[in-house]
CSV table of C-alpha atoms in Angstrom, one decimal:
chain,number,residue,atom,x,y,z
A,290,MET,CA,-23.0,125.7,66.0
A,291,THR,CA,-24.5,122.5,67.5
A,292,LEU,CA,-24.8,119.3,65.5
A,293,ASN,CA,-27.7,116.9,66.1
A,294,VAL,CA,-26.1,113.5,65.7
A,295,LYS,CA,-28.1,110.3,65.5
A,296,VAL,CA,-25.9,107.2,66.0
A,297,PHE,CA,-26.9,103.6,65.3
A,298,ARG,CA,-26.5,101.4,68.3
A,299,PHE,CA,-26.6,97.6,68.4
A,300,ASN,CA,-24.8,95.0,70.3
A,301,PRO,CA,-25.9,91.6,68.8
A,302,GLU,CA,-24.9,89.8,72.1
A,303,THR,CA,-27.2,91.8,74.3
A,304,ASP,CA,-29.7,93.8,72.2
A,305,LYS,CA,-32.8,92.3,70.5
A,306,VAL,CA,-33.2,95.2,68.2
A,307,PRO,CA,-31.1,98.2,67.1
A,308,ARG,CA,-31.8,101.7,68.3
A,309,PHE,CA,-30.6,105.2,67.5
A,310,ASP,CA,-29.0,107.5,70.2
A,311,THR,CA,-29.0,111.2,69.7
A,312,PHE,CA,-26.2,113.5,70.8
A,313,LYS,CA,-25.7,117.3,70.7
A,314,ILE,CA,-22.1,118.0,69.6
A,315,GLU,CA,-20.5,121.4,69.3
A,316,GLU,CA,-19.0,121.9,65.8
A,317,PHE,CA,-15.5,123.3,65.3
A,318,PRO,CA,-13.9,124.5,62.1
A,319,ASN,CA,-12.8,121.7,59.7
A,320,MET,CA,-14.5,119.1,61.8
A,321,ALA,CA,-14.7,115.7,60.2
A,322,VAL,CA,-17.4,113.1,60.9
A,323,LEU,CA,-14.7,110.9,62.6
A,324,ASP,CA,-14.1,113.8,65.0
A,325,VAL,CA,-17.8,113.8,65.8
A,326,VAL,CA,-17.7,110.0,66.5
A,327,MET,CA,-14.6,110.4,68.6
A,328,ASN,CA,-16.1,113.4,70.5
A,329,ILE,CA,-19.2,111.2,71.3
A,330,GLN,CA,-17.0,108.4,72.6
A,331,ASN,CA,-14.6,110.7,74.6
A,332,TYR,CA,-17.2,112.9,76.2
A,333,HIS,CA,-20.7,111.4,75.9
A,334,ASP,CA,-20.7,107.6,75.7
A,335,PRO,CA,-17.4,105.6,76.0
A,336,THR,CA,-19.2,102.4,75.1
A,337,LEU,CA,-19.6,103.5,71.4
A,338,ALA,CA,-17.8,101.0,69.1
A,339,TYR,CA,-16.3,102.1,65.7
A,340,ARG,CA,-13.2,101.4,63.8
A,341,CYS,CA,-10.5,103.8,62.7
A,342,SER,CA,-6.8,104.0,62.3
A,343,CYS,CA,-4.9,106.5,60.1
A,344,ARG,CA,-7.3,109.4,60.1
A,345,ILE,CA,-5.9,110.6,56.7
A,346,GLY,CA,-7.9,108.4,54.3
A,347,MET,CA,-5.3,105.8,53.7
A,348,CYS,CA,-6.2,102.8,55.8
A,349,GLY,CA,-9.9,102.5,54.8
A,350,SER,CA,-11.0,101.5,58.4
A,351,CYS,CA,-13.5,104.2,59.1
A,352,ALA,CA,-16.0,103.7,56.2
A,353,MET,CA,-19.5,104.3,57.6
A,354,TYR,CA,-23.0,105.0,56.3
A,355,ILE,CA,-23.2,108.8,56.8
A,356,ASN,CA,-26.4,110.7,55.9
A,357,GLY,CA,-27.5,108.0,53.5
A,358,ARG,CA,-24.3,107.0,51.7
A,359,PRO,CA,-21.1,105.1,52.5
A,360,ARG,CA,-18.2,107.5,53.2
A,361,LEU,CA,-14.9,107.6,55.0
A,362,ALA,CA,-15.6,109.3,58.3
A,363,CYS,CA,-12.1,110.8,58.4
A,364,ARG,CA,-12.4,112.4,55.0
A,365,THR,CA,-16.0,113.7,55.3
A,366,GLN,CA,-16.1,117.2,56.5
A,367,VAL,CA,-19.2,118.0,58.5
A,368,SER,CA,-19.6,121.3,56.5
A,369,SER,CA,-19.7,119.2,53.3
A,370,LEU,CA,-22.9,117.5,54.4
A,371,GLY,CA,-24.8,120.8,54.2
A,372,THR,CA,-26.9,120.1,57.3
A,373,LYS,CA,-26.5,120.1,61.1
A,374,ASP,CA,-28.4,116.8,61.3
A,375,ILE,CA,-26.1,113.8,61.0
A,376,THR,CA,-27.1,110.2,60.9
A,377,ILE,CA,-24.3,107.7,61.3
A,378,MET,CA,-24.9,104.0,60.6
A,379,PRO,CA,-22.6,101.0,60.0
A,380,LEU,CA,-21.6,100.1,56.5
A,381,PRO,CA,-24.4,98.1,54.8
A,382,ASN,CA,-24.1,94.6,53.4
A,383,LEU,CA,-21.8,93.4,56.2
A,384,PRO,CA,-22.5,91.8,59.6
A,385,ILE,CA,-22.5,94.2,62.5
A,386,ILE,CA,-20.0,93.4,65.3
A,387,ARG,CA,-21.2,96.3,67.5
A,388,ASP,CA,-22.6,99.8,66.8
A,389,LEU,CA,-20.6,101.2,63.9
A,390,ALA,CA,-18.0,98.4,63.6
A,391,VAL,CA,-18.8,95.8,61.0
A,392,ASP,CA,-17.2,92.4,60.3
A,393,MET,CA,-15.2,92.8,57.1
A,394,GLU,CA,-14.6,89.0,56.8
A,395,PRO,CA,-17.2,88.4,54.0
A,396,PHE,CA,-15.6,91.3,52.0
A,397,PHE,CA,-12.1,89.9,52.4
A,398,GLU,CA,-13.2,86.3,51.8
A,399,LYS,CA,-14.4,87.4,48.3
A,400,TYR,CA,-11.2,89.4,47.8
A,401,LYS,CA,-9.2,86.3,48.5
A,402,LYS,CA,-11.1,84.3,46.0
A,403,ILE,CA,-9.7,86.2,43.0
A,404,LYS,CA,-6.1,85.7,44.3
A,405,PRO,CA,-5.4,89.3,44.9
A,406,TYR,CA,-1.6,89.1,44.4
A,407,LEU,CA,0.7,89.1,41.4
A,408,ILE,CA,1.7,85.6,40.2
A,409,PRO,CA,4.7,86.5,38.0
A,410,LYS,CA,5.4,84.7,34.7
A,411,GLN,CA,8.3,82.3,35.1
A,412,ASP,CA,9.2,81.9,31.5
A,413,LEU,CA,10.4,85.4,30.8
A,414,LYS,CA,14.1,85.8,30.0
A,415,GLU,CA,13.9,89.6,30.0
A,416,PRO,CA,12.1,92.0,32.4
A,417,VAL,CA,8.7,93.1,31.2
A,418,ILE,CA,8.9,96.6,29.6
A,419,CYS,CA,5.9,98.8,30.3
A,420,LYS,CA,6.6,102.1,28.5
A,421,PRO,CA,5.1,105.1,30.4
A,422,ASP,CA,3.4,106.4,27.2
A,423,SER,CA,1.9,103.1,26.1
A,424,GLY,CA,-1.3,103.6,28.0
A,425,GLU,CA,-1.5,99.9,28.9
A,426,ARG,CA,-1.4,100.7,32.7
A,427,GLU,CA,-3.6,103.8,32.4
A,428,LEU,CA,-6.6,102.1,34.1
A,429,ILE,CA,-4.6,99.8,36.3
A,430,ASP,CA,-2.5,102.5,37.9
A,431,TYR,CA,-5.4,104.6,39.2
A,432,MET,CA,-7.4,101.5,40.2
A,433,LEU,CA,-4.4,100.4,42.4
A,434,GLU,CA,-5.3,103.3,44.7
A,435,CYS,CA,-8.1,101.1,46.2
A,436,ILE,CA,-7.7,101.1,50.0
A,437,THR,CA,-10.3,98.3,50.5
A,438,CYS,CA,-12.5,100.4,52.7
A,439,GLY,CA,-15.6,98.5,51.6
A,440,ALA,CA,-17.6,101.7,50.6
A,441,CYS,CA,-18.3,100.3,47.2
A,442,TYR,CA,-19.3,97.0,48.7
A,443,GLY,CA,-21.7,98.7,51.0
A,444,ALA,CA,-23.3,100.8,48.2
A,445,CYS,CA,-23.7,97.9,45.8
A,446,THR,CA,-27.3,96.9,45.5
A,447,MET,CA,-26.3,93.6,43.8
A,448,VAL,CA,-24.2,92.6,46.9
A,449,ALA,CA,-27.4,93.4,48.9
A,450,THR,CA,-29.5,91.0,46.9
A,451,ASP,CA,-27.0,88.3,46.2
A,452,PRO,CA,-24.6,87.6,49.1
A,453,HIS,CA,-22.4,85.5,46.9
A,454,TYR,CA,-21.6,88.2,44.4
A,455,LEU,CA,-17.9,89.0,44.4
A,456,GLY,CA,-18.5,92.7,44.6
A,457,PRO,CA,-16.9,95.8,43.1
A,458,ALA,CA,-13.6,95.9,45.1
A,459,ALA,CA,-12.6,92.2,44.4
A,460,LEU,CA,-13.5,92.5,40.7
A,461,THR,CA,-11.5,95.8,40.4
A,462,ARG,CA,-8.5,94.1,41.9
A,463,ALA,CA,-9.0,91.1,39.6
A,464,TYR,CA,-9.0,93.4,36.6
A,465,CYS,CA,-5.8,95.1,37.7
A,466,LEU,CA,-4.1,91.7,37.8
A,467,ILE,CA,-5.7,90.3,34.6
A,468,ALA,CA,-4.8,93.4,32.6
A,469,ASP,CA,-1.2,93.3,33.9
A,470,LYS,CA,1.0,91.6,31.3
A,471,ARG,CA,3.5,90.5,34.0
A,472,ASP,CA,0.8,88.2,35.5
A,473,ALA,CA,0.8,84.5,34.8
A,474,ALA,CA,-2.6,83.7,36.3
A,475,THR,CA,-4.9,85.8,34.0
A,476,ARG,CA,-6.9,82.8,32.7
A,477,GLU,CA,-7.2,81.3,36.1
A,478,ARG,CA,-8.6,84.6,37.4
A,479,LEU,CA,-10.9,84.9,34.4
A,480,VAL,CA,-12.4,81.5,35.2
A,481,ILE,CA,-13.2,82.8,38.7
A,482,VAL,CA,-14.8,86.1,37.7
A,483,GLU,CA,-16.8,84.6,34.9
A,484,GLN,CA,-18.8,82.5,37.3
A,485,SER,CA,-22.5,83.3,37.9
A,486,GLU,CA,-21.5,85.2,41.0
A,487,GLY,CA,-18.9,87.2,39.2
A,488,VAL,CA,-19.0,90.0,36.7
A,489,TRP,CA,-22.4,89.1,35.3
A,490,ARG,CA,-24.2,90.3,38.4
A,491,CYS,CA,-23.0,93.9,37.8
A,492,HIS,CA,-25.8,95.9,36.1
A,493,THR,CA,-23.7,99.0,35.8
A,494,GLN,CA,-25.6,101.1,38.3
A,495,PHE,CA,-22.4,103.0,39.3
A,496,ASN,CA,-23.3,103.1,42.9
A,497,CYS,CA,-19.7,101.9,43.7
A,498,ALA,CA,-18.2,104.7,41.6
A,499,GLU,CA,-20.4,107.3,43.3
A,500,VAL,CA,-19.1,106.5,46.8
A,501,CYS,CA,-15.4,105.5,46.1
A,502,PRO,CA,-13.3,107.9,48.2
A,503,LYS,CA,-10.5,107.3,45.8
A,504,LYS,CA,-12.6,108.2,42.7
A,505,ILE,CA,-12.1,104.7,41.2
A,506,VAL,CA,-14.8,103.5,38.8
A,507,PRO,CA,-15.2,99.7,39.6
A,508,THR,CA,-17.9,99.5,36.9
A,509,GLN,CA,-15.3,100.4,34.3
A,510,ALA,CA,-13.1,97.5,35.6
A,511,ILE,CA,-16.0,95.1,35.6
A,512,GLN,CA,-17.0,96.1,32.0
A,513,GLN,CA,-13.4,95.4,30.9
A,514,LEU,CA,-13.6,92.0,32.6
A,515,LYS,CA,-16.8,91.2,30.8
A,516,LYS,CA,-15.2,92.1,27.5
A,517,ARG,CA,-12.3,89.7,28.3
A,518,CYS,CA,-14.6,86.9,29.4
A,519,VAL,CA,-16.5,87.1,26.1
A,520,PHE,CA,-13.2,87.3,24.1
A,521,LYS,CA,-12.1,84.2,26.0
A,522,ARG,CA,-15.3,82.4,25.0
A,523,LEU,CA,-14.7,83.4,21.4
A,524,GLY,CA,-11.1,82.2,21.6
A,525,LEU,CA,-9.8,85.8,21.0
A,526,PHE,CA,-8.3,86.5,24.4
A,527,ARG,CA,-4.6,86.7,24.6
A,528,GLY,CA,-3.6,86.7,28.2
B,280,MET,CA,-20.8,77.7,32.5
B,281,LEU,CA,-22.9,79.6,29.9
B,282,SER,CA,-22.9,83.1,31.5
B,283,GLY,CA,-20.5,84.6,29.0
B,284,TRP,CA,-22.5,83.4,26.0
B,285,THR,CA,-25.9,84.3,27.5
B,286,TRP,CA,-24.6,87.8,28.4
B,287,LEU,CA,-23.4,88.3,24.8
B,288,PHE,CA,-26.6,87.0,23.3
B,289,GLN,CA,-28.7,89.1,25.6
B,290,ARG,CA,-27.0,92.2,24.0
B,291,ILE,CA,-27.2,90.9,20.4
B,292,THR,CA,-30.9,90.0,20.8
B,293,ALA,CA,-31.5,93.5,22.4
B,294,PHE,CA,-30.0,95.1,19.3
B,295,PHE,CA,-31.9,93.0,16.9
B,296,LEU,CA,-35.1,93.4,18.9
B,297,ILE,CA,-34.9,97.2,18.4
B,298,LEU,CA,-34.4,96.7,14.7
B,299,VAL,CA,-37.1,94.0,14.2
B,300,LEU,CA,-39.6,95.8,16.5
B,301,GLY,CA,-39.0,98.9,14.5
B,302,VAL,CA,-39.8,97.1,11.2
B,303,HIS,CA,-42.9,95.6,13.0
B,304,PHE,CA,-44.3,98.9,14.1
B,305,TRP,CA,-43.5,100.6,10.9
B,306,VAL,CA,-45.4,98.0,8.8
B,307,LEU,CA,-48.4,97.9,11.2
B,308,HIS,CA,-48.8,101.6,11.8
B,309,TYR,CA,-46.9,103.7,9.3
B,310,GLN,CA,-46.7,101.9,6.0
B,311,ASN,CA,-50.3,102.7,5.0
B,312,PRO,CA,-51.5,105.2,7.6
B,313,GLY,CA,-54.9,105.5,6.1
B,314,GLU,CA,-55.5,101.8,5.8
B,315,ILE,CA,-57.9,100.1,8.3
B,316,LEU,CA,-56.3,97.0,9.8
B,317,VAL,CA,-58.2,93.9,8.6
B,318,TYR,CA,-57.5,90.2,9.1
B,319,ALA,CA,-57.2,89.4,5.4
B,320,ASP,CA,-54.3,91.9,5.0
B,321,ALA,CA,-52.4,90.5,8.0
B,322,ALA,CA,-52.9,87.0,6.6
B,323,ARG,CA,-51.7,88.1,3.2
B,324,ARG,CA,-48.6,89.7,4.7
B,325,LEU,CA,-47.8,86.6,6.6
B,326,GLN,CA,-47.7,84.5,3.5
B,327,THR,CA,-44.6,86.4,2.3
B,328,ALA,CA,-41.1,85.0,3.2
B,329,LEU,CA,-40.0,88.4,4.5
B,330,PHE,CA,-42.7,88.8,7.1
B,331,LEU,CA,-42.5,85.1,8.1
B,332,THR,CA,-38.8,85.6,8.7
B,333,VAL,CA,-39.2,88.9,10.5
B,334,ASP,CA,-41.9,87.5,12.8
B,335,SER,CA,-40.0,84.3,13.5
B,336,LEU,CA,-36.9,86.3,14.4
B,337,LEU,CA,-39.0,88.6,16.6
B,338,LEU,CA,-40.4,85.5,18.3
B,339,ALA,CA,-37.0,83.9,18.9
B,340,PHE,CA,-35.2,87.0,20.0
B,341,GLY,CA,-38.1,88.2,22.2
B,342,LEU,CA,-38.4,84.8,23.9
B,343,PHE,CA,-34.6,84.5,24.5
B,344,HIS,CA,-34.3,88.1,25.8
B,345,ALA,CA,-37.3,87.8,28.1
B,346,LEU,CA,-36.6,84.4,29.6
B,347,ASN,CA,-32.8,85.0,30.0
B,348,GLY,CA,-33.7,88.4,31.6
B,349,LEU,CA,-35.9,86.6,34.0
B,350,HIS,CA,-33.2,84.0,34.7
B,351,ASN,CA,-30.8,86.9,35.4
B,352,VAL,CA,-33.3,88.5,37.8
B,353,LEU,CA,-33.5,85.2,39.7
B,354,GLU,CA,-29.8,84.9,39.9
B,355,ASP,CA,-29.5,88.5,41.1
B,356,PHE,CA,-31.7,87.4,44.0
B,357,ASN,CA,-29.4,84.4,44.6
B,358,VAL,CA,-32.0,81.9,43.2
B,359,ARG,CA,-29.8,79.4,41.3
B,360,SER,CA,-31.0,76.0,40.4
B,361,ARG,CA,-30.6,73.7,37.4
B,362,SER,CA,-34.3,72.9,37.6
B,363,ILE,CA,-35.3,76.6,37.2
B,364,THR,CA,-33.0,76.8,34.1
B,365,ALA,CA,-34.6,73.7,32.7
B,366,VAL,CA,-38.1,75.0,33.3
B,367,LEU,CA,-37.3,78.3,31.5
B,368,LEU,CA,-35.8,76.4,28.6
B,369,LEU,CA,-38.9,74.2,28.3
B,370,VAL,CA,-41.2,77.2,28.6
B,371,GLY,CA,-39.1,79.0,25.9
B,372,ALA,CA,-39.1,75.9,23.6
B,373,GLY,CA,-42.8,75.4,24.1
B,374,LEU,CA,-43.7,79.0,23.4
B,375,PHE,CA,-41.4,79.0,20.3
B,376,ILE,CA,-43.1,75.9,18.9
B,377,MET,CA,-46.5,77.4,19.6
B,378,GLY,CA,-45.5,80.6,17.8
B,379,ILE,CA,-44.0,78.9,14.8
B,380,TYR,CA,-47.1,76.6,14.5
B,381,SER,CA,-49.3,79.7,14.5
B,382,LEU,CA,-47.3,81.4,11.9
B,383,TRP,CA,-47.2,78.2,9.8
B,384,GLN,CA,-51.1,78.3,9.5
B,385,PHE,CA,-50.8,81.3,7.2
B,386,VAL,CA,-48.3,79.6,4.8
């Protein structure tokens, strides 16, 4: 079977406008979209730029806009697309470095804003006990699966309209830390996420959840954060 | 930073708008289905404390919900400015005073 692959091409340093190049690629069993991109670079056009690393859906490097939605190229089987026509574009909402490689700097700048690391409580005399059956880490544990691939960021329409919006990935990470009872900076983080560019920009469209390769629902984290922000306003937040 | 409060009030006003609009529609269209709407009946209704309260709440909730919604849309498009907030507050206050003044004519 032959695949008709349209690939977005743009070099901001030399090109005035982007273009699409079309390639005919022979499909093989269990072929992933990343295999298609590598095949193009190896056998058709060595100048094609893209980013990848682990090839097993762990590093989050190869997120691309494949047939109209952000996906990890390494975890997207060609057969799952249900068509032999494939269009590959760079992840939306991020500056293009070249072709399919985007600059993740704005994404990680926002990620850094929420202080994405545990700041342990210093006044504890005993270790914190989180009983496995308490349910208090039920949401946190699965949300920690985030690989910061940026698919949610690329799918978010609010990031598209407001470039200052923190975005789903940063807010999900903020929730994981704010809900963690070992963390000492919960209020500090809440002050950051309750800004105008924070949780209030989310209109629960669930685009982020639709595309997350790890099946995380950032909208759920953001709603939890909104609840905590309101509780803080009402003086009911115990963090 | 008022975002937390405005987000909460947007939801509270949405809930009450559904209730108050329900009352409004029921009174106008279903209370006396055979009755022809005439000005004198509307004026008589607006002389009662219940309808004055319902209509004043409808005015306040509707204005807050609409103007805060507009403010949110502007913020969604990265339009943030104190002067826009001030203009929306002034428009809201002006329309509220105008509405209350109109209702007051029936008392």
